mmCIF file of C-alpha atoms and ligand atoms in Angstrom:
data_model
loop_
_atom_site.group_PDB
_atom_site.id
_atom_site.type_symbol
_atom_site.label_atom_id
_atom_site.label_comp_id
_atom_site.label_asym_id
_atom_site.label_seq_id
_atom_site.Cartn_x
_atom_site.Cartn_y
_atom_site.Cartn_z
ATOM 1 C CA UNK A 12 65.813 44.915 -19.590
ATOM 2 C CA UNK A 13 63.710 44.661 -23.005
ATOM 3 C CA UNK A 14 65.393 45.121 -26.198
ATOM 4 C CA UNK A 15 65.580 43.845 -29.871
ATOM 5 C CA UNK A 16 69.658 44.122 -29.008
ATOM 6 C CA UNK A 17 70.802 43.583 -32.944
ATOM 7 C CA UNK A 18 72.888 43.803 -31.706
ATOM 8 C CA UNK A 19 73.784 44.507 -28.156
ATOM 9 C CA UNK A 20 76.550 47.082 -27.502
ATOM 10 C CA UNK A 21 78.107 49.140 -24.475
ATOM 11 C CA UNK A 22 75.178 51.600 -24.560
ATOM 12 C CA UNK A 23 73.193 48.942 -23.533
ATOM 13 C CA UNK A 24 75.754 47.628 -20.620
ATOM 14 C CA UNK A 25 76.032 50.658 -19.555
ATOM 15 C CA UNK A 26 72.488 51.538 -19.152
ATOM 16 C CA UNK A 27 72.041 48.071 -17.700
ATOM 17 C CA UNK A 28 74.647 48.814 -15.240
ATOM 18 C CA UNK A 29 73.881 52.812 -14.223
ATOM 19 C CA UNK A 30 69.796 51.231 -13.734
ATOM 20 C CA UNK A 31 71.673 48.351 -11.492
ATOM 21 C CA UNK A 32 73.483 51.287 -9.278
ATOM 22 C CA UNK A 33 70.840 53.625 -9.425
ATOM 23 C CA UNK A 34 67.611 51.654 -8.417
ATOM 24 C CA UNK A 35 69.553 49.246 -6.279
ATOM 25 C CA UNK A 36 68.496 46.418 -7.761
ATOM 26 C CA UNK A 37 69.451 42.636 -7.368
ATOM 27 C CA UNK A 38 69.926 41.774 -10.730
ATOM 28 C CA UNK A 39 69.247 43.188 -14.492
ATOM 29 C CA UNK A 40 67.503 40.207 -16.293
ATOM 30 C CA UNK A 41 68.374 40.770 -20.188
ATOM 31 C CA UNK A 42 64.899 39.969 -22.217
ATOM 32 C CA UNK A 43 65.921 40.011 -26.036
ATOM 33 C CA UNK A 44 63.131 39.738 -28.112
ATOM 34 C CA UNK A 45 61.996 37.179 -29.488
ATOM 35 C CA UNK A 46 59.259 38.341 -32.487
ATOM 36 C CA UNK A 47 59.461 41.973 -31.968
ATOM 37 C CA UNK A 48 55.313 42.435 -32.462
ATOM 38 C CA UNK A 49 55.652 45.737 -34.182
ATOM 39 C CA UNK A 50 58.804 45.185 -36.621
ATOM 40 C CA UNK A 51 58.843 42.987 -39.514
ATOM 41 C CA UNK A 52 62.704 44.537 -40.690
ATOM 42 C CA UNK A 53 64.844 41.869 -42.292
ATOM 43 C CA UNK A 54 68.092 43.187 -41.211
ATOM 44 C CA UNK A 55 66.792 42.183 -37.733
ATOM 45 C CA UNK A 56 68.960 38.795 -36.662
ATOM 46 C CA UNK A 57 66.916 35.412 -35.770
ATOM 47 C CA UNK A 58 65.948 35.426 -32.142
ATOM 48 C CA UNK A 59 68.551 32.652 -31.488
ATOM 49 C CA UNK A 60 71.667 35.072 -33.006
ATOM 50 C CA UNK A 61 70.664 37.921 -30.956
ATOM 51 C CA UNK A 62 69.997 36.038 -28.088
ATOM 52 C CA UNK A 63 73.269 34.504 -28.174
ATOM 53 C CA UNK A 64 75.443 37.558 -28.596
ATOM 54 C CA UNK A 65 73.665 39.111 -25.463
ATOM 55 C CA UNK A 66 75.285 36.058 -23.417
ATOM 56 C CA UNK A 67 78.432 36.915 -24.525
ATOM 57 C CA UNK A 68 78.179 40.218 -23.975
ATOM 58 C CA UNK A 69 77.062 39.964 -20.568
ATOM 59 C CA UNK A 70 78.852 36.605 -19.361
ATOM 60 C CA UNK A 71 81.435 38.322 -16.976
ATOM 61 C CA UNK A 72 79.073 40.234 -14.538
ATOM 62 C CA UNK A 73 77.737 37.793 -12.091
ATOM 63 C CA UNK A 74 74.746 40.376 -11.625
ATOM 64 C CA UNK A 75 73.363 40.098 -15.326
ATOM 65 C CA UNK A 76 71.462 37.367 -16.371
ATOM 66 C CA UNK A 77 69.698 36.914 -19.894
ATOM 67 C CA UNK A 78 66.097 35.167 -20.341
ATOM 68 C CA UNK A 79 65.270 33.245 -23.239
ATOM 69 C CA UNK A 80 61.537 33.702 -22.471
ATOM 70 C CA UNK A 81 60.504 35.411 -25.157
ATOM 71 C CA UNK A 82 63.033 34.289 -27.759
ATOM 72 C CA UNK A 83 61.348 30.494 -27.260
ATOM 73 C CA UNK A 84 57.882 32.190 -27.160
ATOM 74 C CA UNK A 85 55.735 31.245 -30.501
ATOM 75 C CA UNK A 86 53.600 33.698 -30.290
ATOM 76 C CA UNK A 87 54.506 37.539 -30.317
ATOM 77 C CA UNK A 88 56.655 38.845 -27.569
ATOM 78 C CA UNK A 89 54.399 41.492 -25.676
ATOM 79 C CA UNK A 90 55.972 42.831 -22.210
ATOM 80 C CA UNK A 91 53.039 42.799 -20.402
ATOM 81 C CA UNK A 92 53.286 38.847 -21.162
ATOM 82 C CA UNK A 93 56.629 38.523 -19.850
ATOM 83 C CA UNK A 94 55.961 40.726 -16.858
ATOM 84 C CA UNK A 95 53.615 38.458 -16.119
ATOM 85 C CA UNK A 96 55.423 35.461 -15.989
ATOM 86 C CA UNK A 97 58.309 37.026 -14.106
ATOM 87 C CA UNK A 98 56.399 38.058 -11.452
ATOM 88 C CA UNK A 99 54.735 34.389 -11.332
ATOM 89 C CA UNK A 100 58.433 33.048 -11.444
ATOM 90 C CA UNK A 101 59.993 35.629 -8.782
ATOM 91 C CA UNK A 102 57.105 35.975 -6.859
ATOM 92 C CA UNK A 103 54.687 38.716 -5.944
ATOM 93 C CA UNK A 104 56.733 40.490 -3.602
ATOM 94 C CA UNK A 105 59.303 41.072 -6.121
ATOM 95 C CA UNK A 106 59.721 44.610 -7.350
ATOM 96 C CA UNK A 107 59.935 44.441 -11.214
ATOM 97 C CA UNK A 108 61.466 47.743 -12.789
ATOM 98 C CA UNK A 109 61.064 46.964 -16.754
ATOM 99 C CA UNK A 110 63.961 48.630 -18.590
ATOM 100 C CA UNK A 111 64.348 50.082 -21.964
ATOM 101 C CA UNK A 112 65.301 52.925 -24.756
ATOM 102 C CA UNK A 113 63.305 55.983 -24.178
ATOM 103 C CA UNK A 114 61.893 55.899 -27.876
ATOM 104 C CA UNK A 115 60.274 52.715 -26.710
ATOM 105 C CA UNK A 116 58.874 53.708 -23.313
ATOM 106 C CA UNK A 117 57.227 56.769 -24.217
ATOM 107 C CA UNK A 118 54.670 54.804 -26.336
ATOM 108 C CA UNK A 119 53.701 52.548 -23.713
ATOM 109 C CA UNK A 120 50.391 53.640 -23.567
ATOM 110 C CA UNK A 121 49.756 51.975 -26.939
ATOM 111 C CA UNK A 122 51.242 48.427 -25.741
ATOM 112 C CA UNK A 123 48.947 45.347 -24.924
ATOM 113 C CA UNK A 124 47.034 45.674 -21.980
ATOM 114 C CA UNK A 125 48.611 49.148 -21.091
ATOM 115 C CA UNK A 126 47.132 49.572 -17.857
ATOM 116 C CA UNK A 127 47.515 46.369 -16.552
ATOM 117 C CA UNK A 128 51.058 46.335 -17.500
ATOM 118 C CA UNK A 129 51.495 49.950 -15.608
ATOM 119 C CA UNK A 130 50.360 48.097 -11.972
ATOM 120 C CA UNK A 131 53.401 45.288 -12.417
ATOM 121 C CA UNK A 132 55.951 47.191 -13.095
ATOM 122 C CA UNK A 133 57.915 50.587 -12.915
ATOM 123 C CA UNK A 134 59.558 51.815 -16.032
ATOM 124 C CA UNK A 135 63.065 53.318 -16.919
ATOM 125 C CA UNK A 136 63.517 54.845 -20.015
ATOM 126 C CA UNK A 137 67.248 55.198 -20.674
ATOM 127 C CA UNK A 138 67.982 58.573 -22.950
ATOM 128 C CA UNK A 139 70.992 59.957 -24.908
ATOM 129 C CA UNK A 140 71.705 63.230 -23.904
ATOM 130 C CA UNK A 141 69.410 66.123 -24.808
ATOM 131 C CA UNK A 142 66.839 63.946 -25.747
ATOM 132 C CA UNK A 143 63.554 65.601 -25.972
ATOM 133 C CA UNK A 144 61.837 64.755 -22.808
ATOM 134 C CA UNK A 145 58.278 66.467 -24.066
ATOM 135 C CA UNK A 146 56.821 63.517 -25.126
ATOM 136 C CA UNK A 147 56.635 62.272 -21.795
ATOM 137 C CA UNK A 148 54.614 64.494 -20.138
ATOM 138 C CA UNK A 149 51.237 62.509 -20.898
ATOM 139 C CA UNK A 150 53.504 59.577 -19.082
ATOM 140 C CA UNK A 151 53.680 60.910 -15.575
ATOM 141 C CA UNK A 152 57.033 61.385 -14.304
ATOM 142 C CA UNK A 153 56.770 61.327 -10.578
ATOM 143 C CA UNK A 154 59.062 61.592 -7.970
ATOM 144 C CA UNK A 155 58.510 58.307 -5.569
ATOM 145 C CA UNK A 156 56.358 60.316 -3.010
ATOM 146 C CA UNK A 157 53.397 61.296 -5.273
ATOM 147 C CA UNK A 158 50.472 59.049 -5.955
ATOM 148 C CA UNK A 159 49.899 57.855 -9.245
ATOM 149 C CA UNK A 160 46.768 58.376 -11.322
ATOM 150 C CA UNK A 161 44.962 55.435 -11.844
ATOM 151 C CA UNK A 162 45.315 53.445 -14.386
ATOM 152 C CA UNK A 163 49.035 55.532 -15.102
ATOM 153 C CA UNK A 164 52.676 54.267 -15.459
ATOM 154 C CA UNK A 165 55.367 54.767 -13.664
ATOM 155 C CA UNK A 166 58.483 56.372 -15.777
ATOM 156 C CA UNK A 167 61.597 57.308 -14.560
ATOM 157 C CA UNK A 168 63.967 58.981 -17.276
ATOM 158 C CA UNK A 169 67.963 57.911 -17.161
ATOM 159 C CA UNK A 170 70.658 60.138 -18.930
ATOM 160 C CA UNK A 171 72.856 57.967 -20.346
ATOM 161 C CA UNK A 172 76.226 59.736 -22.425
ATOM 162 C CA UNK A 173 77.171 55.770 -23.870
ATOM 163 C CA UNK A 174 73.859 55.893 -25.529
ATOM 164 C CA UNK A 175 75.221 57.866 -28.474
ATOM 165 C CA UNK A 176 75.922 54.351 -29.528
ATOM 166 C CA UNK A 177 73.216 52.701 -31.285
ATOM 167 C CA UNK A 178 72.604 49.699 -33.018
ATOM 168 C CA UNK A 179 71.537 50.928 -36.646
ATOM 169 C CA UNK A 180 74.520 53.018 -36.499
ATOM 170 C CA UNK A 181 76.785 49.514 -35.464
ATOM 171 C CA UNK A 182 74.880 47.610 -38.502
ATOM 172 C CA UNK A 183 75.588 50.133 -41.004
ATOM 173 C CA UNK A 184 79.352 50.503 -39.853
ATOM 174 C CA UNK A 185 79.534 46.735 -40.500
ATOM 175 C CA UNK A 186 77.638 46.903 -43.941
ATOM 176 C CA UNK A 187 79.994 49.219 -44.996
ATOM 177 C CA UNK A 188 83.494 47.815 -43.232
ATOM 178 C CA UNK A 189 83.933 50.387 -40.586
ATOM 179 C CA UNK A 190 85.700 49.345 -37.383
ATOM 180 C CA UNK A 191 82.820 48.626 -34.507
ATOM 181 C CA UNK A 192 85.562 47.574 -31.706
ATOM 182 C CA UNK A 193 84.882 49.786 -28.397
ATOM 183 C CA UNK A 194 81.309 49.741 -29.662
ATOM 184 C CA UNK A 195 80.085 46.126 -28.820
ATOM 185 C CA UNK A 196 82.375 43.978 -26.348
ATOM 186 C CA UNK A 197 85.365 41.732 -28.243
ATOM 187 C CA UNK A 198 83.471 38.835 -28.330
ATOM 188 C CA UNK A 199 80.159 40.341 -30.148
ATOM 189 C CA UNK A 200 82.288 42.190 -32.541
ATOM 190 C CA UNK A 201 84.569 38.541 -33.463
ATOM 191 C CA UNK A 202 80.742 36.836 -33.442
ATOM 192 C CA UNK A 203 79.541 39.143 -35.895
ATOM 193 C CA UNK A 204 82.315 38.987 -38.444
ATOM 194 C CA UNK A 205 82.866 35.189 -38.300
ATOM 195 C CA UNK A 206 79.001 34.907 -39.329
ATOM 196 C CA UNK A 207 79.055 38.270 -41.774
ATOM 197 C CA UNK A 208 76.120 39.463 -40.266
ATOM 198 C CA UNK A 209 74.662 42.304 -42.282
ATOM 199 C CA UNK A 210 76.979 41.984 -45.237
ATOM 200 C CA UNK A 211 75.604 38.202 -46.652
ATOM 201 C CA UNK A 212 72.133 39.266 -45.093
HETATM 202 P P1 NAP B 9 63.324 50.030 -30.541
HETATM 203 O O1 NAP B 9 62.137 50.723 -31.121
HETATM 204 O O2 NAP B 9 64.120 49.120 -31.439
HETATM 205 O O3 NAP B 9 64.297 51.005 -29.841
HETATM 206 C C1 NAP B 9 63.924 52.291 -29.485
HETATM 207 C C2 NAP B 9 65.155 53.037 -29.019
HETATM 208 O O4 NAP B 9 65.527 52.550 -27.734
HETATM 209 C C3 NAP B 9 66.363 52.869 -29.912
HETATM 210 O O5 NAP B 9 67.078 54.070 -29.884
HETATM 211 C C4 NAP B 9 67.120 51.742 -29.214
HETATM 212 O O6 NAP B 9 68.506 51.815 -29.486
HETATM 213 C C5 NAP B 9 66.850 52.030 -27.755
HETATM 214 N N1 NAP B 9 66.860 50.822 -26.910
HETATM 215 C C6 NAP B 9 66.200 49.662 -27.129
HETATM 216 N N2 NAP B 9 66.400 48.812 -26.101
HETATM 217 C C7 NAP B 9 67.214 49.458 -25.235
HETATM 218 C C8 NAP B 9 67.782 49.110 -23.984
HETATM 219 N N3 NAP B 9 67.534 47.920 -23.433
HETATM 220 N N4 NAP B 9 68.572 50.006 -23.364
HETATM 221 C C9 NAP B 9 68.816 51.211 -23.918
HETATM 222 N N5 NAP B 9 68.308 51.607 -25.109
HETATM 223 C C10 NAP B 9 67.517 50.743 -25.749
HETATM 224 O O7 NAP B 9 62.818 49.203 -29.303
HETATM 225 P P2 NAP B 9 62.678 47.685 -29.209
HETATM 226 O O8 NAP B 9 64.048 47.126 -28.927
HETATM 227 O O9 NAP B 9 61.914 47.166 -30.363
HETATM 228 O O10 NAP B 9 61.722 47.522 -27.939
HETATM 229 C C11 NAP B 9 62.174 47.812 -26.659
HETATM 230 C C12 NAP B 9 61.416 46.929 -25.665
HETATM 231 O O11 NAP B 9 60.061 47.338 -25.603
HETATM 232 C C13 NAP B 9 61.414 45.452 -26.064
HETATM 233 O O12 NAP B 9 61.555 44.689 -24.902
HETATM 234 C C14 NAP B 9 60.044 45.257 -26.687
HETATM 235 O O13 NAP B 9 59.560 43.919 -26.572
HETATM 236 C C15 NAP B 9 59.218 46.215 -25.862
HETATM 237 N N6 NAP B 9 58.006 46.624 -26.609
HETATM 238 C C16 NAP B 9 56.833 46.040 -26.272
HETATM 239 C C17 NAP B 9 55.680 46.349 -26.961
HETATM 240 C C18 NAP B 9 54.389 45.695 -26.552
HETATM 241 O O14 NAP B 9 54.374 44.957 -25.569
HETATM 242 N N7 NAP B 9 53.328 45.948 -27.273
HETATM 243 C C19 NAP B 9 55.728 47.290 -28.020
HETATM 244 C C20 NAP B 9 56.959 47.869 -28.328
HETATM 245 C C21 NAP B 9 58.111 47.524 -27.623
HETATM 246 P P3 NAP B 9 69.257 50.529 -30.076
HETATM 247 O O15 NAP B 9 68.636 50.281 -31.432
HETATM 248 O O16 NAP B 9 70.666 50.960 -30.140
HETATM 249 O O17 NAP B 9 68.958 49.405 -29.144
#
């Protein structure tokens, strides 16, 4: 699960967990990023920040994990990278589902080494509800049965309520002293007051 998480919040578990349940999968591996390649924002957190409040966020479910692959990478964090190296790690018999906000996936086909990137993975673009789902008609939303296009990713499109939360709208409630508890877990919310993120930054 790919995100910038500044910071992580329940919209996030939740999608994490609904993808877990839905797709059957083993484990969600949370991938915050290290040097998003297309952002240069300076309310965005240092990789190590962001990285850490995803571990507390996620520290009680035994099937969540978080990566610090690309937050120790130098160089930019592109996905098709880290899919890459977690198929090398997990092996090639490993089915990698590669996670994320809907507003992310549906320009995939503009991301490093697109179509490679479309033959390691299957995508899941998690949506608010009565999002738009136009844009991802050029993306080929398939049922399971029907071959793919060549060359074409794989998108399946989540509907999750929690997403109404968002993380610009949890930065701005802290900028301007609004409560964020029931928005991010305890422990984020006590993390980001002890260091005044976004009010010293
Ligand atoms: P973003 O543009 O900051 O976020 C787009 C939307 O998706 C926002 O509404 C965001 O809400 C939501 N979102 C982000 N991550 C989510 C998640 N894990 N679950 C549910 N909703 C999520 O996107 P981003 O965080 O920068 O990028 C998302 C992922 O795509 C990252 O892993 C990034 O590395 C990857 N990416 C790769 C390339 C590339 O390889 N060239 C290019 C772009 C993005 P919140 O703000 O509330 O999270």
């Amino acid at each position: 699960m790919g995100g910038t998480f500044n910071p992580i919040h329940y919209g996030h578990l939740v999608t994490a967990q609904e993808a877990l349940y839905q797709f059957g999968l083993d484990r969600v591996i949370f991938m915050p990023a290290g040097q998003p390649p297309h952002k240069q924002d300076k309310e965005i957190l240092p990789p190590e920040e962001r990285y850490l409040m995803t571990v507390i966020a996620t520290a009680s479910n035994p099937n969540f994990v978080v990566s610090r692959f690309e937050v120790d990478r130098k160089a930019p964090s592109y996905t098709v990278d880290t899919i890459k190296a977690l198929k090398k790690e997990h092996g090639p018999e490993t089915n990698l589902y590669f996670i994320t906000g809907a507003d992310a996936v549906w320009e995939i086909l503009t991301w490093k080494d697109a179509e490679e990137l479309s033959k390691l993975c299957t995508f899941i673009a998690a949506t608010r509800p009565g999002y738009s789902l136009e844009k991802f008609k050029k993306l080929h939303v398939l049922p399971d049965d029907q071959p793919l296009p060549r060359g074409k990713p794989r998108v399946y499109v989540m509907e999750i309520p929690a997403l109404a939360i968002s993380s610009t709208d949890i930065r701005r409630r802290v900028r301007e002293g609004h409560p964020i508890s029931y928005l991010v877990p305890e422990g984020v919310a006590n993390y980001i007051h002890k260091c005044r993120f976004w009010i010293d930054y």
